[in-house]
C-alpha cells in the first residue's frame, strides 16, 4: 500500500461520503469535512430484560414429608432447652434495657408482644378447654396458630393460640398473651401494631 497524501485522503473521504450519503449536497459534505470531526450515529439494540427467577422454597407438603419442623423424641427433653431459656431472658433484658423497676409496664408489654418467644417459659392461665389450663413449659416452636411447648415432664405439647390466654414471667414482670389476638407468625409480629385493651374475652 502506498501512503496517500493529504489531498488524496481528502478526495477519498469526500467520495466515500458522497457514496454513503447520496442525498446530501456537496456543500454539506464540505462543511462536515471542515469541522474535522464527524459523529456517526449509532442506535444500539435494546436489551431485553431477563426475568429474574424467584427462588422457590419447599411447599408445605414437602416440609411435612421432610419433617423439617419435627423434634425427634430423643431430643424432647426439658433440660436440653434450659440454656435456650437463659439466652431468651438475656435477650429480653437487652431488648427492654434491663427491665428496671421504674420501667413503664405498657412499654415492656409492647416489646414482649413483638419479641421472639422461642425459649420463653409460658403457662396457660385461661382456656375454653380445661385440659390446657396449667400447662407450663418452654416454647420450642411458634407457628401462626399453635405453640409447641416442652414441659418439665419432658412431654411435647401442641397448644393452640385460639381461646387460650398465656402468661410469661421474667424478673418479676408478668405479661399476658391473648392467643386469639396473636394469630401471627413470629416473623410477622415485629411489624404488627397491637392495641392495648383493658379486658379481652377469650
GROMACS .gro file of C-alpha atoms in nm:
model
  202
    1UNK     CA    1   0.000   0.000   0.000
    2UNK     CA    2   0.126   0.341  -0.096
    3UNK     CA    3   0.082   0.617   0.162
    4UNK     CA    4  -0.169   0.874   0.045
    5UNK     CA    5  -0.108   1.246   0.059
    6UNK     CA    6  -0.340   1.487   0.233
    7UNK     CA    7  -0.515   1.589  -0.090
    8UNK     CA    8  -0.571   1.229  -0.192
    9UNK     CA    9  -0.707   1.148   0.157
   10UNK     CA   10  -0.950   1.441   0.136
   11UNK     CA   11  -1.067   1.329  -0.206
   12UNK     CA   12  -1.115   0.972  -0.079
   13UNK     CA   13  -1.317   1.085   0.222
   14UNK     CA   14  -1.527   1.320   0.006
   15UNK     CA   15  -1.601   1.040  -0.241
   16UNK     CA   16  -1.682   0.798   0.041
   17UNK     CA   17  -1.927   1.038   0.198
   18UNK     CA   18  -2.087   1.111  -0.137
   19UNK     CA   19  -2.143   0.740  -0.197
   20UNK     CA   20  -2.268   0.682   0.157
   21UNK     CA   21  -2.498   0.985   0.162
   22UNK     CA   22  -2.614   1.044  -0.195
   23UNK     CA   23  -2.895   1.277  -0.086
   24UNK     CA   24  -2.661   1.517   0.094
   25UNK     CA   25  -2.532   1.812  -0.106
   26UNK     CA   26  -2.165   1.877  -0.174
   27UNK     CA   27  -2.173   2.192   0.037
   28UNK     CA   28  -2.299   1.997   0.338
   29UNK     CA   29  -2.030   1.733   0.290
   30UNK     CA   30  -1.765   2.002   0.262
   31UNK     CA   31  -1.898   2.159   0.581
   32UNK     CA   32  -1.862   1.825   0.758
   33UNK     CA   33  -1.503   1.794   0.643
   34UNK     CA   34  -1.404   2.142   0.753
   35UNK     CA   35  -1.525   2.069   1.103
   36UNK     CA   36  -1.268   1.786   1.118
   37UNK     CA   37  -1.497   1.590   1.350
   38UNK     CA   38  -1.761   1.352   1.230
   39UNK     CA   39  -2.010   1.196   1.469
   40UNK     CA   40  -2.160   0.876   1.339
   41UNK     CA   41  -2.496   0.795   1.486
   42UNK     CA   42  -2.533   0.453   1.633
   43UNK     CA   43  -2.853   0.302   1.760
   44UNK     CA   44  -2.775   0.018   2.000
   45UNK     CA   45  -3.010  -0.273   2.015
   46UNK     CA   46  -3.250  -0.265   2.303
   47UNK     CA   47  -3.152  -0.516   2.564
   48UNK     CA   48  -3.432  -0.742   2.665
   49UNK     CA   49  -3.462  -0.766   3.041
   50UNK     CA   50  -3.438  -1.118   3.161
   51UNK     CA   51  -3.700  -1.209   3.413
   52UNK     CA   52  -3.549  -1.296   3.747
   53UNK     CA   53  -3.642  -1.638   3.861
   54UNK     CA   54  -3.772  -1.633   4.214
   55UNK     CA   55  -3.608  -1.889   4.434
   56UNK     CA   56  -3.883  -2.126   4.528
   57UNK     CA   57  -3.872  -2.279   4.871
   58UNK     CA   58  -4.029  -2.601   4.987
   59UNK     CA   59  -4.404  -2.635   4.977
   60UNK     CA   60  -4.596  -2.716   5.293
   61UNK     CA   61  -4.637  -3.074   5.172
   62UNK     CA   62  -4.262  -3.109   5.110
   63UNK     CA   63  -4.183  -2.967   5.454
   64UNK     CA   64  -4.413  -3.225   5.612
   65UNK     CA   65  -4.257  -3.506   5.409
   66UNK     CA   66  -3.905  -3.396   5.503
   67UNK     CA   67  -4.014  -3.349   5.867
   68UNK     CA   68  -3.826  -3.020   5.883
   69UNK     CA   69  -4.009  -2.892   6.190
   70UNK     CA   70  -4.038  -3.216   6.384
   71UNK     CA   71  -3.837  -3.262   6.703
   72UNK     CA   72  -3.703  -3.612   6.744
   73UNK     CA   73  -3.831  -3.799   7.055
   74UNK     CA   74  -3.481  -3.832   7.199
   75UNK     CA   75  -3.447  -3.451   7.180
   76UNK     CA   76  -3.772  -3.384   7.365
   77UNK     CA   77  -3.603  -3.317   7.700
   78UNK     CA   78  -3.680  -3.012   7.915
   79UNK     CA   79  -3.322  -2.994   8.044
   80UNK     CA   80  -3.183  -2.967   7.690
   81UNK     CA   81  -3.368  -2.639   7.633
   82UNK     CA   82  -3.296  -2.469   7.966
   83UNK     CA   83  -2.988  -2.295   7.816
   84UNK     CA   84  -3.220  -2.163   7.541
   85UNK     CA   85  -3.442  -2.015   7.813
   86UNK     CA   86  -3.143  -1.843   7.975
   87UNK     CA   87  -3.050  -1.693   7.638
   88UNK     CA   88  -3.407  -1.575   7.592
   89UNK     CA   89  -3.407  -1.400   7.931
   90UNK     CA   90  -3.085  -1.216   7.844
   91UNK     CA   91  -3.233  -1.124   7.506
   92UNK     CA   92  -3.543  -0.973   7.674
   93UNK     CA   93  -3.332  -0.784   7.929
   94UNK     CA   94  -3.129  -0.631   7.648
   95UNK     CA   95  -3.446  -0.555   7.450
   96UNK     CA   96  -3.610  -0.381   7.746
   97UNK     CA   97  -3.291  -0.208   7.864
   98UNK     CA   98  -3.251  -0.413   8.179
   99UNK     CA   99  -3.616  -0.443   8.299
  100UNK     CA  100  -3.561  -0.178   8.563
  101UNK     CA  101  -3.822  -0.143   8.842
  102UNK     CA  102  -3.919   0.204   8.724
  103UNK     CA  103  -3.980   0.086   8.365
  104UNK     CA  104  -4.324   0.156   8.220
  105UNK     CA  105  -4.529  -0.170   8.211
  106UNK     CA  106  -4.702  -0.083   7.883
  107UNK     CA  107  -4.362  -0.024   7.722
  108UNK     CA  108  -4.235  -0.365   7.832
  109UNK     CA  109  -4.564  -0.527   7.728
  110UNK     CA  110  -4.537  -0.371   7.382
  111UNK     CA  111  -4.182  -0.501   7.336
  112UNK     CA  112  -4.272  -0.850   7.457
  113UNK     CA  113  -4.561  -0.875   7.211
  114UNK     CA  114  -4.318  -0.817   6.924
  115UNK     CA  115  -4.029  -1.019   7.068
  116UNK     CA  116  -3.920  -1.365   6.963
  117UNK     CA  117  -4.075  -1.608   7.214
  118UNK     CA  118  -3.865  -1.916   7.132
  119UNK     CA  119  -3.716  -2.009   7.469
  120UNK     CA  120  -3.975  -1.832   7.685
  121UNK     CA  121  -4.145  -2.022   7.968
  122UNK     CA  122  -4.521  -1.975   7.941
  123UNK     CA  123  -4.822  -2.101   8.132
  124UNK     CA  124  -5.176  -2.146   8.005
  125UNK     CA  125  -5.377  -1.948   8.261
  126UNK     CA  126  -5.719  -1.946   8.093
  127UNK     CA  127  -5.875  -2.163   7.828
  128UNK     CA  128  -6.212  -2.267   7.695
  129UNK     CA  129  -6.070  -2.619   7.705
  130UNK     CA  130  -5.998  -2.703   8.073
  131UNK     CA  131  -5.735  -2.963   7.982
  132UNK     CA  132  -5.499  -2.690   7.861
  133UNK     CA  133  -5.511  -2.485   8.183
  134UNK     CA  134  -5.193  -2.521   8.386
  135UNK     CA  135  -4.966  -2.639   8.104
  136UNK     CA  136  -4.625  -2.483   8.165
  137UNK     CA  137  -4.311  -2.517   7.961
  138UNK     CA  138  -4.057  -2.369   7.723
  139UNK     CA  139  -4.176  -2.258   7.382
  140UNK     CA  140  -3.978  -2.457   7.126
  141UNK     CA  141  -4.166  -2.357   6.814
  142UNK     CA  142  -4.419  -2.089   6.731
  143UNK     CA  143  -4.648  -2.118   6.432
  144UNK     CA  144  -4.934  -1.899   6.322
  145UNK     CA  145  -5.196  -2.095   6.516
  146UNK     CA  146  -5.008  -2.302   6.775
  147UNK     CA  147  -4.724  -2.309   7.026
  148UNK     CA  148  -4.513  -2.620   7.069
  149UNK     CA  149  -4.417  -2.638   7.436
  150UNK     CA  150  -4.186  -2.880   7.619
  151UNK     CA  151  -4.294  -2.938   7.980
  152UNK     CA  152  -4.084  -3.031   8.284
  153UNK     CA  153  -4.218  -3.383   8.244
  154UNK     CA  154  -4.040  -3.399   7.904
  155UNK     CA  155  -4.370  -3.400   7.715
  156UNK     CA  156  -4.411  -3.201   7.395
  157UNK     CA  157  -4.747  -3.023   7.396
  158UNK     CA  158  -4.908  -2.858   7.093
  159UNK     CA  159  -5.124  -2.580   7.235
  160UNK     CA  160  -5.349  -2.375   7.004
  161UNK     CA  161  -5.345  -1.999   7.043
  162UNK     CA  162  -5.718  -1.956   6.986
  163UNK     CA  163  -5.929  -1.942   7.304
  164UNK     CA  164  -5.621  -1.958   7.529
  165UNK     CA  165  -5.453  -1.697   7.749
  166UNK     CA  166  -5.081  -1.742   7.819
  167UNK     CA  167  -4.870  -1.579   8.088
  168UNK     CA  168  -4.495  -1.539   8.095
  169UNK     CA  169  -4.284  -1.405   8.380
  170UNK     CA  170  -3.936  -1.255   8.376
  171UNK     CA  171  -3.761  -1.069   8.658
  172UNK     CA  172  -4.086  -1.015   8.846
  173UNK     CA  173  -4.274  -0.878   8.545
  174UNK     CA  174  -4.571  -1.086   8.428
  175UNK     CA  175  -4.715  -1.044   8.081
  176UNK     CA  176  -5.034  -1.196   7.941
  177UNK     CA  177  -5.081  -1.306   7.583
  178UNK     CA  178  -5.431  -1.344   7.443
  179UNK     CA  179  -5.382  -1.615   7.185
  180UNK     CA  180  -5.689  -1.527   6.980
  181UNK     CA  181  -5.530  -1.185   6.909
  182UNK     CA  182  -5.189  -1.341   6.850
  183UNK     CA  183  -5.254  -1.538   6.531
  184UNK     CA  184  -4.934  -1.436   6.356
  185UNK     CA  185  -4.607  -1.598   6.272
  186UNK     CA  186  -4.309  -1.489   6.479
  187UNK     CA  187  -4.159  -1.309   6.179
  188UNK     CA  188  -4.481  -1.111   6.120
  189UNK     CA  189  -4.528  -0.983   6.475
  190UNK     CA  190  -4.235  -0.739   6.461
  191UNK     CA  191  -4.431  -0.515   6.222
  192UNK     CA  192  -4.769  -0.564   6.390
  193UNK     CA  193  -4.924  -0.284   6.592
  194UNK     CA  194  -5.101  -0.430   6.893
  195UNK     CA  195  -5.373  -0.231   7.064
  196UNK     CA  196  -5.364  -0.233   7.443
  197UNK     CA  197  -5.708  -0.311   7.583
  198UNK     CA  198  -5.829  -0.333   7.938
  199UNK     CA  199  -6.008  -0.665   7.907
  200UNK     CA  200  -6.030  -0.909   7.620
  201UNK     CA  201  -6.264  -1.206   7.605
  202UNK     CA  202  -6.139  -1.548   7.510
   0.00000   0.00000   0.00000
